[in-house]
Amino acid sequence: MAIDLKTVAEMATAGIAFVANIRIPGGGETVAVPSNSVAEYVADPQGFAAKLFGVTKEQYLLWVEMDGMPQCGATTKNGSRCKNGVSGGSQRSIEEWLRLESDYCAVHGGEGSNSR
Ligand SMILES: [Zn+2]
């Protein structure tokens, strides 16, 4: 659907604000969509959300998909990635999730283990 930018601009001038519900781990979050970003939002809501968080769309989608749970980056004996949850639980903020993603689970020397 093409956005009628003139209508959007007139609505904004009349004091109508635009909000959207974007997906985050654990549910949704209501965010303001500036009138000059309405078309951008409609074209790519996930891309808009990623930009809002200052991350790539891939990072944003993975964060939501993983429910904010960072995954262990250790390589297991059979050569695949461990992917156990990093100690501390899910639904982390995206900053924290990015910082801890590929850290280690308790089995692989992360927080909660005795080996470091
Ligand atoms: Zn692990």
Tab-separated table of C-alpha atoms and ligand atoms in Angstrom:
chain	number	residue	atom	x	y	z
A	1	MET	CA	0.000	0.000	0.000
A	2	ALA	CA	1.433	3.351	-1.005
A	3	ILE	CA	1.403	5.912	1.772
A	4	ASP	CA	-0.164	9.251	0.928
A	5	LEU	CA	2.531	11.474	2.407
A	6	LYS	CA	0.431	14.607	2.015
A	7	THR	CA	-2.336	13.081	4.133
A	8	VAL	CA	0.178	11.939	6.730
A	9	ALA	CA	1.694	15.423	6.856
A	10	GLU	CA	-1.760	17.000	7.234
A	11	MET	CA	-2.628	14.589	10.021
A	12	ALA	CA	0.633	15.443	11.816
A	13	THR	CA	-0.059	19.160	11.419
A	14	ALA	CA	-3.491	18.574	12.955
A	15	GLY	CA	-1.775	17.111	15.997
A	16	ILE	CA	-2.283	13.430	15.264
A	17	ALA	CA	0.647	11.338	16.440
A	18	PHE	CA	1.607	7.935	15.128
A	19	VAL	CA	2.569	5.037	17.338
A	20	ALA	CA	3.369	1.435	16.520
A	21	ASN	CA	3.717	-1.735	18.509
A	22	ILE	CA	7.022	-3.404	17.734
A	23	ARG	CA	8.056	-6.881	18.842
A	24	ILE	CA	10.550	-7.243	21.648
A	25	PRO	CA	11.413	-10.305	23.759
A	26	GLY	CA	8.499	-11.009	26.077
A	27	GLY	CA	5.918	-9.116	24.046
A	28	GLY	CA	5.662	-5.751	22.416
A	29	GLU	CA	6.631	-2.178	22.964
A	30	THR	CA	4.772	0.897	21.851
A	31	VAL	CA	7.011	3.367	20.071
A	32	ALA	CA	6.394	6.729	18.475
A	33	VAL	CA	6.701	6.848	14.704
A	34	PRO	CA	7.568	10.353	13.484
A	35	SER	CA	5.227	11.432	10.710
A	36	ASN	CA	8.124	11.625	8.257
A	37	SER	CA	8.955	7.979	9.062
A	38	VAL	CA	5.453	6.554	8.589
A	39	ALA	CA	6.148	5.415	5.022
A	40	GLU	CA	9.449	3.882	6.095
A	41	TYR	CA	7.755	2.057	8.959
A	42	VAL	CA	4.984	0.641	6.770
A	43	ALA	CA	7.505	-0.525	4.162
A	44	ASP	CA	9.714	-2.297	6.727
A	45	PRO	CA	8.538	-2.387	10.359
A	46	GLN	CA	11.391	-4.666	11.438
A	47	GLY	CA	13.982	-2.497	9.763
A	48	PHE	CA	12.494	0.531	11.506
A	49	ALA	CA	12.638	-1.251	14.872
A	50	ALA	CA	16.251	-2.283	14.289
A	51	LYS	CA	17.217	1.301	13.493
A	52	LEU	CA	15.429	2.461	16.628
A	53	PHE	CA	17.596	0.122	18.706
A	54	GLY	CA	20.700	1.052	16.723
A	55	VAL	CA	21.378	-2.484	15.544
A	56	THR	CA	21.171	-4.352	12.239
A	57	LYS	CA	17.903	-5.938	11.191
A	58	GLU	CA	19.540	-9.371	11.525
A	59	GLN	CA	20.570	-8.604	15.113
A	60	TYR	CA	17.103	-7.306	15.967
A	61	LEU	CA	15.326	-10.349	14.493
A	62	LEU	CA	17.655	-12.777	16.268
A	63	TRP	CA	17.206	-10.929	19.570
A	64	VAL	CA	13.413	-11.298	19.270
A	65	GLU	CA	13.635	-14.897	18.037
A	66	MET	CA	15.913	-15.856	20.951
A	67	ASP	CA	13.615	-14.053	23.396
A	68	GLY	CA	16.602	-11.979	24.513
A	69	MET	CA	18.529	-15.056	25.621
A	70	PRO	CA	22.227	-14.918	24.730
A	71	GLN	CA	23.560	-18.232	23.456
A	72	CYS	CA	26.817	-19.937	24.332
A	73	GLY	CA	29.383	-19.504	21.568
A	74	ALA	CA	31.526	-22.507	22.526
A	75	THR	CA	32.055	-25.293	20.019
A	76	THR	CA	30.933	-28.691	21.245
A	77	LYS	CA	32.803	-31.974	20.759
A	78	ASN	CA	30.851	-32.743	17.590
A	79	GLY	CA	31.822	-29.386	16.117
A	80	SER	CA	28.500	-27.579	16.330
A	81	ARG	CA	27.843	-24.462	18.342
A	82	CYS	CA	26.750	-25.131	21.959
A	83	LYS	CA	23.833	-22.657	22.011
A	84	ASN	CA	23.031	-23.225	25.681
A	85	GLY	CA	21.660	-20.127	27.360
A	86	VAL	CA	24.267	-17.878	28.942
A	87	SER	CA	23.722	-17.608	32.698
A	88	GLY	CA	21.321	-14.881	33.765
A	89	GLY	CA	18.170	-15.665	31.844
A	90	SER	CA	16.250	-14.412	28.866
A	91	GLN	CA	14.545	-11.151	27.931
A	92	ARG	CA	17.723	-9.090	28.206
A	93	SER	CA	17.863	-5.608	26.813
A	94	ILE	CA	19.292	-5.613	23.311
A	95	GLU	CA	22.513	-3.948	24.549
A	96	GLU	CA	23.039	-6.657	27.133
A	97	TRP	CA	22.049	-9.411	24.709
A	98	LEU	CA	24.576	-8.159	22.140
A	99	ARG	CA	27.285	-7.947	24.784
A	100	LEU	CA	26.653	-11.481	26.061
A	101	GLU	CA	25.800	-13.212	22.778
A	102	SER	CA	28.507	-15.849	22.096
A	103	ASP	CA	29.688	-15.676	25.702
A	104	TYR	CA	29.883	-19.025	27.484
A	105	CYS	CA	27.287	-21.061	29.357
A	106	ALA	CA	27.999	-22.544	32.791
A	107	VAL	CA	29.186	-25.794	31.156
A	108	HIS	CA	31.758	-23.958	29.045
A	109	GLY	CA	33.279	-21.750	31.705
A	110	GLY	CA	30.748	-18.956	31.829
A	111	GLU	CA	29.251	-17.412	34.906
A	112	GLY	CA	27.913	-20.089	37.255
A	113	SER	CA	30.686	-22.589	36.490
A	114	ASN	CA	33.753	-23.244	38.669
A	115	SER	CA	36.341	-23.091	35.912
A	116	ARG	CA	36.860	-19.324	35.786
B	1	ZN	ZN	28.064	-23.936	26.247
